């Protein structure tokens, strides 16, 4: 927003001054801090009529350092300069993979005098300058140690006195975080059981990269299956993967199939079975799956200089007709239900016929009913006389 205001004021000033105006900055570069290995970027903008040219200059912090002009691709292509000249001039300077030699004063210069780069003529207008400093922060030195305490292994990292405040610690095994805290101490510890085996451990002092160190723990491998169970379709292929974080790396991988309490070695023939292995991972591919012979338990074994370990994977193979079984089950249930209804109807029909016959007999008049009525009538008549 501020840059837009300055740009508007600059254009207004150019309109007042007419066809010519001395170069001036509407945005100056800001000082930056960066860690060794990181990147920083500086930016400046200038107005004038005609549109001014922008140059970048640098002077180191050493008393013997001289000021010199930077160009795109300087310092082994770690310096990149991008400029745009339209209604005004803008330029950005970025530095990749910072090192100690990049610390110092950076100067953005602007000039729109036609003779500014002439080798013999003296420019009528001096270059206007805006400076910014770049501070390169160097991570502290970390001392590491490893000791065995009872049945545990304790890893310790200690950071030398740092000007930056420690906000926490992070421990990693390979690329996985195994511990993290928000303590501010210069020493951090990580304990693990001997069963955790081995691997590459890293201690990181936060904010990163305040300090970092690696500790390599040697031991037998810790083999893990990427998936403990997997499945495939009949006729297709499936890949089973086992990994290890051990140090030293796995020197030998072997695959077996469990059958009748025995582990039968799998022969890699690149027709039915193919294997692709590295020091940290092994992949077994089973081709043209068969529902009868391929399902079962597969075992991967990894061996290094310290020992060996194994993991198992269960494979299931679905038949082409597997999708029809639910439908056939529903059809069977419907048929059974219809049969039950039909049988029930058959059993209930004789009972309904018997009930109908009884109803017909009950509706006919009794033979003695008329005689009784006449008798009662005669008795009443005699009584009245």
mmCIF file of C-alpha atoms in Angstrom:
data_model
loop_
_atom_site.group_PDB
_atom_site.id
_atom_site.type_symbol
_atom_site.label_atom_id
_atom_site.label_comp_id
_atom_site.label_asym_id
_atom_site.label_seq_id
_atom_site.Cartn_x
_atom_site.Cartn_y
_atom_site.Cartn_z
ATOM 1 C CA UNK A 1 0.000 0.000 0.000
ATOM 2 C CA UNK A 2 2.806 2.391 0.923
ATOM 3 C CA UNK A 3 4.634 1.586 -2.314
ATOM 4 C CA UNK A 4 1.513 2.398 -4.312
ATOM 5 C CA UNK A 5 1.202 5.757 -2.545
ATOM 6 C CA UNK A 6 4.852 6.577 -3.232
ATOM 7 C CA UNK A 7 4.431 5.513 -6.853
ATOM 8 C CA UNK A 8 1.414 7.780 -7.278
ATOM 9 C CA UNK A 9 3.312 10.690 -5.711
ATOM 10 C CA UNK A 10 6.266 9.978 -7.983
ATOM 11 C CA UNK A 11 4.128 10.066 -11.110
ATOM 12 C CA UNK A 12 2.442 13.248 -9.929
ATOM 13 C CA UNK A 13 5.855 14.802 -9.352
ATOM 14 C CA UNK A 14 6.938 13.784 -12.840
ATOM 15 C CA UNK A 15 3.874 15.423 -14.314
ATOM 16 C CA UNK A 16 4.641 18.684 -12.526
ATOM 17 C CA UNK A 17 8.320 18.732 -13.549
ATOM 18 C CA UNK A 18 7.544 18.066 -17.199
ATOM 19 C CA UNK A 19 9.670 16.092 -19.610
ATOM 20 C CA UNK A 20 12.666 15.483 -17.284
ATOM 21 C CA UNK A 21 12.938 14.428 -13.619
ATOM 22 C CA UNK A 22 15.828 13.165 -11.505
ATOM 23 C CA UNK A 23 15.630 9.561 -10.347
ATOM 24 C CA UNK A 24 14.345 8.888 -6.870
ATOM 25 C CA UNK A 25 13.397 5.808 -4.830
ATOM 26 C CA UNK A 26 9.824 4.897 -4.012
ATOM 27 C CA UNK A 27 10.907 1.640 -2.312
ATOM 28 C CA UNK A 28 14.286 1.019 -0.730
ATOM 29 C CA UNK A 29 15.691 -2.474 0.073
ATOM 30 C CA UNK A 30 15.225 -3.788 3.612
ATOM 31 C CA UNK A 31 17.956 -5.442 5.688
ATOM 32 C CA UNK A 32 17.730 -9.236 5.902
ATOM 33 C CA UNK A 33 18.911 -12.106 8.120
ATOM 34 C CA UNK A 34 19.429 -15.649 6.893
ATOM 35 C CA UNK A 35 21.004 -18.902 8.030
ATOM 36 C CA UNK A 36 23.890 -20.505 6.213
ATOM 37 C CA UNK A 37 22.412 -22.470 3.318
ATOM 38 C CA UNK A 38 19.189 -20.432 3.181
ATOM 39 C CA UNK A 39 18.179 -17.659 0.743
ATOM 40 C CA UNK A 40 17.539 -13.909 1.029
ATOM 41 C CA UNK A 41 15.959 -11.393 -1.364
ATOM 42 C CA UNK A 42 16.271 -7.591 -1.680
ATOM 43 C CA UNK A 43 13.983 -5.331 -3.694
ATOM 44 C CA UNK A 44 13.969 -1.655 -4.714
ATOM 45 C CA UNK A 45 11.944 0.610 -7.047
ATOM 46 C CA UNK A 46 12.742 4.018 -8.527
ATOM 47 C CA UNK A 47 10.953 6.655 -10.627
ATOM 48 C CA UNK A 48 12.262 9.366 -12.952
ATOM 49 C CA UNK A 49 11.949 10.688 -16.470
ATOM 50 C CA UNK A 50 13.327 9.045 -18.470
ATOM 51 C CA UNK A 51 12.919 5.785 -16.527
ATOM 52 C CA UNK A 52 16.123 5.269 -14.518
ATOM 53 C CA UNK A 53 18.524 2.342 -14.635
ATOM 54 C CA UNK A 54 19.047 0.285 -11.437
ATOM 55 C CA UNK A 55 22.332 -1.345 -10.413
ATOM 56 C CA UNK A 56 23.317 -3.490 -7.400
ATOM 57 C CA UNK A 57 26.636 -3.073 -5.553
ATOM 58 C CA UNK A 58 28.171 -4.943 -2.615
ATOM 59 C CA UNK A 59 30.770 -4.246 0.072
ATOM 60 C CA UNK A 60 31.868 -6.894 2.586
ATOM 61 C CA UNK A 61 32.281 -6.431 6.331
ATOM 62 C CA UNK A 62 36.075 -6.809 6.306
ATOM 63 C CA UNK A 63 38.050 -3.545 6.368
ATOM 64 C CA UNK A 64 39.960 -4.685 3.290
ATOM 65 C CA UNK A 65 36.826 -5.437 1.250
ATOM 66 C CA UNK A 66 36.143 -3.103 -1.656
ATOM 67 C CA UNK A 67 32.798 -2.173 -3.201
ATOM 68 C CA UNK A 68 32.008 -3.849 -6.522
ATOM 69 C CA UNK A 69 29.030 -4.221 -8.837
ATOM 70 C CA UNK A 70 26.968 -7.414 -8.838
ATOM 71 C CA UNK A 71 25.565 -9.061 -11.939
ATOM 72 C CA UNK A 72 23.130 -11.889 -12.661
ATOM 73 C CA UNK A 73 24.943 -15.196 -12.186
ATOM 74 C CA UNK A 74 27.671 -13.881 -9.869
ATOM 75 C CA UNK A 75 29.175 -16.005 -7.073
ATOM 76 C CA UNK A 76 28.959 -19.248 -9.004
ATOM 77 C CA UNK A 77 25.395 -18.531 -10.138
ATOM 78 C CA UNK A 78 24.119 -17.997 -6.594
ATOM 79 C CA UNK A 79 23.211 -14.326 -7.292
ATOM 80 C CA UNK A 80 20.141 -13.633 -9.422
ATOM 81 C CA UNK A 81 19.001 -10.165 -10.528
ATOM 82 C CA UNK A 82 15.630 -9.462 -12.135
ATOM 83 C CA UNK A 83 14.652 -5.981 -13.365
ATOM 84 C CA UNK A 84 11.615 -4.480 -15.056
ATOM 85 C CA UNK A 85 11.401 -1.055 -16.757
ATOM 86 C CA UNK A 86 7.935 0.203 -17.620
ATOM 87 C CA UNK A 87 6.470 3.383 -16.181
ATOM 88 C CA UNK A 88 9.069 3.079 -13.426
ATOM 89 C CA UNK A 89 12.057 0.859 -12.629
ATOM 90 C CA UNK A 90 12.001 -2.102 -10.242
ATOM 91 C CA UNK A 91 14.689 -4.658 -9.477
ATOM 92 C CA UNK A 92 15.109 -7.672 -7.183
ATOM 93 C CA UNK A 93 18.300 -9.365 -6.059
ATOM 94 C CA UNK A 94 18.266 -12.858 -4.539
ATOM 95 C CA UNK A 95 21.108 -14.924 -3.099
ATOM 96 C CA UNK A 96 20.877 -18.716 -2.801
ATOM 97 C CA UNK A 97 22.832 -21.022 -0.485
ATOM 98 C CA UNK A 98 24.048 -18.297 1.810
ATOM 99 C CA UNK A 99 27.615 -18.449 3.090
ATOM 100 C CA UNK A 100 29.724 -16.243 5.346
ATOM 101 C CA UNK A 101 31.094 -14.313 2.360
ATOM 102 C CA UNK A 102 27.587 -13.060 1.527
ATOM 103 C CA UNK A 103 27.357 -10.966 4.705
ATOM 104 C CA UNK A 104 27.825 -7.218 4.156
ATOM 105 C CA UNK A 105 26.185 -4.090 2.722
ATOM 106 C CA UNK A 106 24.129 -4.219 -0.465
ATOM 107 C CA UNK A 107 23.442 -0.985 -2.325
ATOM 108 C CA UNK A 108 20.700 -0.278 -4.856
ATOM 109 C CA UNK A 109 21.728 2.569 -7.199
ATOM 110 C CA UNK A 110 19.470 4.440 -9.650
ATOM 111 C CA UNK A 111 20.277 7.027 -12.331
ATOM 112 C CA UNK A 112 18.555 8.299 -15.495
ATOM 113 C CA UNK A 113 21.322 10.592 -16.825
ATOM 114 C CA UNK A 114 22.048 9.668 -20.497
ATOM 115 C CA UNK A 115 25.806 9.871 -19.736
ATOM 116 C CA UNK A 116 25.619 7.661 -16.607
ATOM 117 C CA UNK A 117 27.647 4.813 -18.168
ATOM 118 C CA UNK A 118 29.826 6.868 -20.526
ATOM 119 C CA UNK A 119 33.504 6.066 -20.248
ATOM 120 C CA UNK A 120 34.787 9.609 -20.910
ATOM 121 C CA UNK A 121 31.940 12.016 -20.192
ATOM 122 C CA UNK A 122 31.091 12.957 -16.612
ATOM 123 C CA UNK A 123 27.411 12.372 -15.715
ATOM 124 C CA UNK A 124 25.536 15.555 -14.885
ATOM 125 C CA UNK A 125 23.445 13.767 -12.241
ATOM 126 C CA UNK A 126 24.871 11.616 -9.471
ATOM 127 C CA UNK A 127 23.584 8.108 -8.729
ATOM 128 C CA UNK A 128 21.023 7.959 -5.931
ATOM 129 C CA UNK A 129 21.675 5.130 -3.465
ATOM 130 C CA UNK A 130 19.767 3.033 -0.928
ATOM 131 C CA UNK A 131 21.536 0.508 1.285
ATOM 132 C CA UNK A 132 20.570 -2.638 3.190
ATOM 133 C CA UNK A 133 22.647 -5.060 5.224
ATOM 134 C CA UNK A 134 22.567 -8.856 5.063
ATOM 135 C CA UNK A 135 23.502 -10.798 8.197
ATOM 136 C CA UNK A 136 24.390 -14.471 7.759
ATOM 137 C CA UNK A 137 23.693 -16.595 10.829
ATOM 138 C CA UNK A 138 25.816 -19.673 11.375
ATOM 139 C CA UNK A 139 24.358 -22.697 13.223
ATOM 140 C CA UNK A 140 26.022 -23.607 16.488
ATOM 141 C CA UNK A 141 28.303 -26.589 16.981
ATOM 142 C CA UNK A 142 26.666 -29.684 18.475
ATOM 143 C CA UNK A 143 28.620 -32.251 20.513
ATOM 144 C CA UNK A 144 27.172 -35.790 20.540
ATOM 145 C CA UNK A 145 27.624 -38.823 22.772
ATOM 146 C CA UNK A 146 26.143 -42.324 23.136
ATOM 147 C CA UNK A 147 26.205 -44.551 26.210
ATOM 148 C CA UNK A 148 24.526 -47.733 27.419
ATOM 149 C CA UNK A 149 22.494 -47.390 30.626
ATOM 150 C CA UNK A 150 21.190 -50.734 31.918
ATOM 151 C CA UNK A 151 19.083 -52.100 29.060
ATOM 152 C CA UNK A 152 18.756 -48.748 27.290
ATOM 153 C CA UNK A 153 20.905 -46.668 24.966
ATOM 154 C CA UNK A 154 21.095 -42.935 25.742
ATOM 155 C CA UNK A 155 21.896 -40.416 23.005
ATOM 156 C CA UNK A 156 22.954 -36.902 24.079
ATOM 157 C CA UNK A 157 23.409 -33.676 22.089
ATOM 158 C CA UNK A 158 24.881 -30.450 23.506
ATOM 159 C CA UNK A 159 24.813 -27.115 21.649
ATOM 160 C CA UNK A 160 27.608 -24.603 22.211
ATOM 161 C CA UNK A 161 26.627 -21.190 23.585
ATOM 162 C CA UNK A 162 24.345 -19.552 21.034
ATOM 163 C CA UNK A 163 23.147 -15.990 20.680
ATOM 164 C CA UNK A 164 19.729 -17.271 19.624
ATOM 165 C CA UNK A 165 17.252 -18.628 22.174
ATOM 166 C CA UNK A 166 16.462 -22.330 22.004
ATOM 167 C CA UNK A 167 12.694 -22.909 21.795
ATOM 168 C CA UNK A 168 12.668 -26.713 21.673
ATOM 169 C CA UNK A 169 14.327 -29.947 20.567
ATOM 170 C CA UNK A 170 13.418 -32.585 17.983
ATOM 171 C CA UNK A 171 14.767 -36.117 17.612
ATOM 172 C CA UNK A 172 14.365 -38.006 14.356
ATOM 173 C CA UNK A 173 15.107 -41.534 13.208
ATOM 174 C CA UNK A 174 15.584 -41.322 9.480
ATOM 175 C CA UNK A 175 12.721 -39.088 8.313
ATOM 176 C CA UNK A 176 10.385 -39.886 11.251
ATOM 177 C CA UNK A 177 10.034 -37.742 14.389
ATOM 178 C CA UNK A 178 10.506 -39.902 17.504
ATOM 179 C CA UNK A 179 10.583 -37.154 20.169
ATOM 180 C CA UNK A 180 9.919 -33.400 20.395
ATOM 181 C CA UNK A 181 9.718 -30.907 23.266
ATOM 182 C CA UNK A 182 9.535 -27.157 23.934
ATOM 183 C CA UNK A 183 12.384 -26.945 26.471
ATOM 184 C CA UNK A 184 15.018 -24.206 26.222
ATOM 185 C CA UNK A 185 18.136 -26.074 27.368
ATOM 186 C CA UNK A 186 21.340 -26.410 25.400
ATOM 187 C CA UNK A 187 21.380 -30.187 26.065
ATOM 188 C CA UNK A 188 18.848 -32.777 24.934
ATOM 189 C CA UNK A 189 18.702 -36.559 25.459
ATOM 190 C CA UNK A 190 16.909 -39.471 23.856
ATOM 191 C CA UNK A 191 16.696 -42.966 25.367
ATOM 192 C CA UNK A 192 15.704 -46.113 23.500
ATOM 193 C CA UNK A 193 15.559 -49.817 24.213
ATOM 194 C CA UNK A 194 18.125 -52.069 22.673
ATOM 195 C CA UNK A 195 15.177 -53.716 20.890
ATOM 196 C CA UNK A 196 14.807 -50.518 18.864
ATOM 197 C CA UNK A 197 17.843 -51.770 17.030
ATOM 198 C CA UNK A 198 19.842 -49.257 15.001
ATOM 199 C CA UNK A 199 19.608 -46.439 12.494
ATOM 200 C CA UNK A 200 20.484 -42.832 11.720
ATOM 201 C CA UNK A 201 19.303 -40.492 14.487
ATOM 202 C CA UNK A 202 19.276 -36.686 14.316
ATOM 203 C CA UNK A 203 18.991 -34.118 17.098
ATOM 204 C CA UNK A 204 17.698 -30.695 16.051
ATOM 205 C CA UNK A 205 17.706 -27.534 18.158
ATOM 206 C CA UNK A 206 14.718 -25.335 17.382
ATOM 207 C CA UNK A 207 14.161 -22.976 15.691
ATOM 208 C CA UNK A 208 15.873 -24.833 12.891
ATOM 209 C CA UNK A 209 18.662 -24.517 11.846
ATOM 210 C CA UNK A 210 19.970 -23.326 15.231
ATOM 211 C CA UNK A 211 21.923 -26.547 15.551
ATOM 212 C CA UNK A 212 21.778 -30.077 14.190
ATOM 213 C CA UNK A 213 23.816 -33.260 14.471
ATOM 214 C CA UNK A 214 23.540 -36.898 13.434
ATOM 215 C CA UNK A 215 24.283 -39.982 15.514
ATOM 216 C CA UNK A 216 24.652 -43.339 13.789
ATOM 217 C CA UNK A 217 23.754 -46.348 15.925
ATOM 218 C CA UNK A 218 24.959 -49.669 14.520
ATOM 219 C CA UNK A 219 23.096 -52.909 15.125
ATOM 220 C CA UNK A 220 21.132 -55.752 13.566
ATOM 221 C CA UNK A 221 18.336 -54.850 11.146
ATOM 222 C CA UNK A 222 14.735 -54.113 12.098
ATOM 223 C CA UNK A 223 12.698 -55.463 9.171
ATOM 224 C CA UNK A 224 9.124 -54.200 8.746
ATOM 225 C CA UNK A 225 6.492 -55.013 6.141
ATOM 226 C CA UNK A 226 5.011 -52.013 4.378
ATOM 227 C CA UNK A 227 1.602 -53.771 4.646
ATOM 228 C CA UNK A 228 1.001 -56.782 6.878
ATOM 229 C CA UNK A 229 -1.650 -58.055 4.472
ATOM 230 C CA UNK A 230 -2.456 -57.365 0.846
ATOM 231 C CA UNK A 231 -4.650 -58.757 -1.919
ATOM 232 C CA UNK A 232 -4.712 -59.062 -5.676
ATOM 233 C CA UNK A 233 -6.994 -60.169 -8.501
ATOM 234 C CA UNK A 234 -6.543 -63.488 -10.261
ATOM 235 C CA UNK A 235 -4.346 -63.068 -13.346
ATOM 236 C CA UNK A 236 -2.898 -59.703 -12.239
ATOM 237 C CA UNK A 237 0.358 -58.824 -10.428
ATOM 238 C CA UNK A 238 1.040 -57.701 -6.866
ATOM 239 C CA UNK A 239 4.124 -56.210 -5.168
ATOM 240 C CA UNK A 240 5.070 -56.921 -1.538
ATOM 241 C CA UNK A 241 7.462 -54.452 0.147
ATOM 242 C CA UNK A 242 9.691 -54.767 3.227
ATOM 243 C CA UNK A 243 11.833 -51.950 4.658
ATOM 244 C CA UNK A 244 14.650 -51.522 7.173
ATOM 245 C CA UNK A 245 16.143 -48.531 9.006
ATOM 246 C CA UNK A 246 19.219 -50.420 10.135
ATOM 247 C CA UNK A 247 22.825 -49.310 10.053
ATOM 248 C CA UNK A 248 24.788 -50.658 8.367
ATOM 249 C CA UNK A 249 22.411 -51.230 5.476
ATOM 250 C CA UNK A 250 21.064 -54.606 4.434
ATOM 251 C CA UNK A 251 23.596 -56.582 2.437
ATOM 252 C CA UNK A 252 21.375 -59.561 1.591
ATOM 253 C CA UNK A 253 17.605 -59.955 1.091
ATOM 254 C CA UNK A 254 15.764 -63.275 0.764
ATOM 255 C CA UNK A 255 12.077 -64.149 0.300
ATOM 256 C CA UNK A 256 10.230 -67.271 1.444
ATOM 257 C CA UNK A 257 6.704 -68.676 1.309
ATOM 258 C CA UNK A 258 5.363 -70.473 4.378
ATOM 259 C CA UNK A 259 3.910 -73.893 3.634
ATOM 260 C CA UNK A 260 3.075 -76.613 6.193
ATOM 261 C CA UNK A 261 5.125 -74.912 8.940
ATOM 262 C CA UNK A 262 8.108 -74.625 6.590
ATOM 263 C CA UNK A 263 9.602 -71.664 4.781
ATOM 264 C CA UNK A 264 10.295 -72.533 1.176
ATOM 265 C CA UNK A 265 12.770 -70.222 -0.622
ATOM 266 C CA UNK A 266 11.382 -68.290 -3.577
ATOM 267 C CA UNK A 267 13.419 -68.594 -6.756
ATOM 268 C CA UNK A 268 13.684 -65.290 -8.632
ATOM 269 C CA UNK A 269 13.148 -66.181 -12.283
ATOM 270 C CA UNK A 270 11.687 -62.863 -13.553
ATOM 271 C CA UNK A 271 8.771 -64.834 -14.992
ATOM 272 C CA UNK A 272 6.683 -65.639 -11.949
ATOM 273 C CA UNK A 273 8.752 -63.730 -9.357
ATOM 274 C CA UNK A 274 10.955 -60.641 -9.661
ATOM 275 C CA UNK A 275 12.807 -58.772 -6.893
ATOM 276 C CA UNK A 276 14.150 -55.208 -6.640
ATOM 277 C CA UNK A 277 16.243 -54.499 -3.539
ATOM 278 C CA UNK A 278 18.422 -51.785 -1.991
ATOM 279 C CA UNK A 279 20.125 -51.431 1.384
ATOM 280 C CA UNK A 280 16.897 -50.132 2.935
ATOM 281 C CA UNK A 281 14.068 -51.781 0.947
ATOM 282 C CA UNK A 282 13.161 -54.947 -0.931
ATOM 283 C CA UNK A 283 10.232 -55.428 -3.340
ATOM 284 C CA UNK A 284 8.906 -58.828 -4.421
ATOM 285 C CA UNK A 285 6.576 -58.841 -7.439
ATOM 286 C CA UNK A 286 4.353 -61.878 -8.048
ATOM 287 C CA UNK A 287 2.977 -62.078 -11.581
ATOM 288 C CA UNK A 288 -0.071 -63.836 -13.065
ATOM 289 C CA UNK A 289 -1.694 -64.523 -9.684
ATOM 290 C CA UNK A 290 -3.467 -67.848 -9.231
ATOM 291 C CA UNK A 291 -6.271 -68.257 -6.704
ATOM 292 C CA UNK A 292 -5.215 -71.807 -5.860
ATOM 293 C CA UNK A 293 -1.442 -71.631 -5.323
ATOM 294 C CA UNK A 294 -0.393 -68.034 -4.634
ATOM 295 C CA UNK A 295 -2.392 -67.060 -1.509
ATOM 296 C CA UNK A 296 -0.560 -67.530 1.784
ATOM 297 C CA UNK A 297 2.096 -66.045 4.061
ATOM 298 C CA UNK A 298 5.285 -64.603 2.582
ATOM 299 C CA UNK A 299 8.414 -63.906 4.645
ATOM 300 C CA UNK A 300 11.137 -61.365 3.859
ATOM 301 C CA UNK A 301 14.528 -61.739 5.552
ATOM 302 C CA UNK A 302 17.224 -59.047 5.688
ATOM 303 C CA UNK A 303 20.831 -59.518 6.793
ATOM 304 C CA UNK A 304 23.591 -56.995 7.531
ATOM 305 C CA UNK A 305 26.984 -57.208 9.249
ATOM 306 C CA UNK A 306 25.332 -57.142 12.706
ATOM 307 C CA UNK A 307 22.665 -59.840 12.245
ATOM 308 C CA UNK A 308 19.342 -60.548 10.545
ATOM 309 C CA UNK A 309 15.602 -60.071 11.008
ATOM 310 C CA UNK A 310 12.385 -60.994 9.188
ATOM 311 C CA UNK A 311 8.792 -59.862 8.666
ATOM 312 C CA UNK A 312 5.708 -61.586 7.215
ATOM 313 C CA UNK A 313 3.008 -60.510 4.753
ATOM 314 C CA UNK A 314 -0.307 -62.290 4.122
ATOM 315 C CA UNK A 315 -1.461 -62.418 0.489
ATOM 316 C CA UNK A 316 -5.059 -63.047 -0.608
ATOM 317 C CA UNK A 317 -6.076 -63.647 -4.217
ATOM 318 C CA UNK A 318 -9.631 -62.915 -5.382
ATOM 319 C CA UNK A 319 -11.196 -65.056 -8.134
ATOM 320 C CA UNK A 320 -12.862 -63.479 -11.159
ATOM 321 C CA UNK A 321 -16.180 -64.802 -9.832
ATOM 322 C CA UNK A 322 -15.666 -63.274 -6.408
ATOM 323 C CA UNK A 323 -17.923 -60.348 -7.275
ATOM 324 C CA UNK A 324 -20.772 -62.758 -8.181
ATOM 325 C CA UNK A 325 -20.867 -64.536 -4.821
ATOM 326 C CA UNK A 326 -22.817 -61.786 -2.996
ATOM 327 C CA UNK A 327 -25.379 -61.722 -5.846
ATOM 328 C CA UNK A 328 -25.705 -65.523 -5.868
ATOM 329 C CA UNK A 329 -26.146 -65.480 -2.091
ATOM 330 C CA UNK A 330 -29.016 -62.996 -2.393
ATOM 331 C CA UNK A 331 -30.649 -65.103 -5.123
ATOM 332 C CA UNK A 332 -30.358 -68.204 -2.930
ATOM 333 C CA UNK A 333 -31.965 -66.401 0.006
ATOM 334 C CA UNK A 334 -34.850 -65.237 -2.179
ATOM 335 C CA UNK A 335 -35.424 -68.801 -3.482
ATOM 336 C CA UNK A 336 -35.407 -70.225 0.037
ATOM 337 C CA UNK A 337 -37.883 -67.571 1.166
ATOM 338 C CA UNK A 338 -40.211 -68.302 -1.757
ATOM 339 C CA UNK A 339 -40.056 -72.044 -1.003
ATOM 340 C CA UNK A 340 -40.971 -71.436 2.639
ATOM 341 C CA UNK A 341 -43.911 -69.259 1.614
ATOM 342 C CA UNK A 342 -45.101 -71.899 -0.894
ATOM 343 C CA UNK A 343 -44.929 -74.721 1.698
ATOM 344 C CA UNK A 344 -46.770 -72.631 4.262
ATOM 345 C CA UNK A 345 -49.504 -71.874 1.744
ATOM 346 C CA UNK A 346 -49.858 -75.587 0.907
ATOM 347 C CA UNK A 347 -50.201 -76.523 4.577
ATOM 348 C CA UNK A 348 -52.773 -73.850 5.284
ATOM 349 C CA UNK A 349 -55.092 -74.799 2.350
ATOM 350 C CA UNK A 350 -56.503 -78.090 3.849
ATOM 351 C CA UNK A 351 -57.314 -76.354 7.134
ATOM 352 C CA UNK A 352 -59.177 -73.610 5.286
ATOM 353 C CA UNK A 353 -61.257 -76.260 3.381
ATOM 354 C CA UNK A 354 -62.233 -77.992 6.647
ATOM 355 C CA UNK A 355 -63.326 -74.698 8.176
ATOM 356 C CA UNK A 356 -65.493 -74.018 5.131
ATOM 357 C CA UNK A 357 -67.300 -77.413 5.436
ATOM 358 C CA UNK A 358 -68.055 -76.791 9.082
ATOM 359 C CA UNK A 359 -69.522 -73.403 8.261
ATOM 360 C CA UNK A 360 -71.889 -74.972 5.719
ATOM 361 C CA UNK A 361 -73.181 -77.598 8.206
ATOM 362 C CA UNK A 362 -73.804 -75.030 10.900
ATOM 363 C CA UNK A 363 -75.977 -72.862 8.647
ATOM 364 C CA UNK A 364 -78.591 -75.682 7.867
ATOM 365 C CA UNK A 365 -81.748 -75.745 10.155
ATOM 366 C CA UNK A 366 -82.116 -78.595 12.683
ATOM 367 C CA UNK A 367 -84.972 -81.102 12.111
ATOM 368 C CA UNK A 368 -86.225 -80.995 15.719
ATOM 369 C CA UNK A 369 -86.358 -77.238 15.921
ATOM 370 C CA UNK A 370 -89.802 -76.946 14.241
ATOM 371 C CA UNK A 371 -91.423 -79.727 16.368
ATOM 372 C CA UNK A 372 -90.268 -78.109 19.572
ATOM 373 C CA UNK A 373 -91.753 -74.800 18.522
ATOM 374 C CA UNK A 374 -95.146 -76.409 17.833
ATOM 375 C CA UNK A 375 -95.090 -78.140 21.152
ATOM 376 C CA UNK A 376 -94.377 -74.932 22.957
ATOM 377 C CA UNK A 377 -97.210 -73.276 21.067
ATOM 378 C CA UNK A 378 -99.736 -75.916 22.086
ATOM 379 C CA UNK A 379 -98.731 -75.718 25.702
ATOM 380 C CA UNK A 380 -99.233 -71.961 25.703
ATOM 381 C CA UNK A 381 -102.655 -72.311 24.147
ATOM 382 C CA UNK A 382 -103.913 -74.772 26.735
ATOM 383 C CA UNK A 383 -102.675 -72.585 29.491
ATOM 384 C CA UNK A 384 -104.612 -69.584 28.175
ATOM 385 C CA UNK A 385 -107.946 -71.539 28.072
#
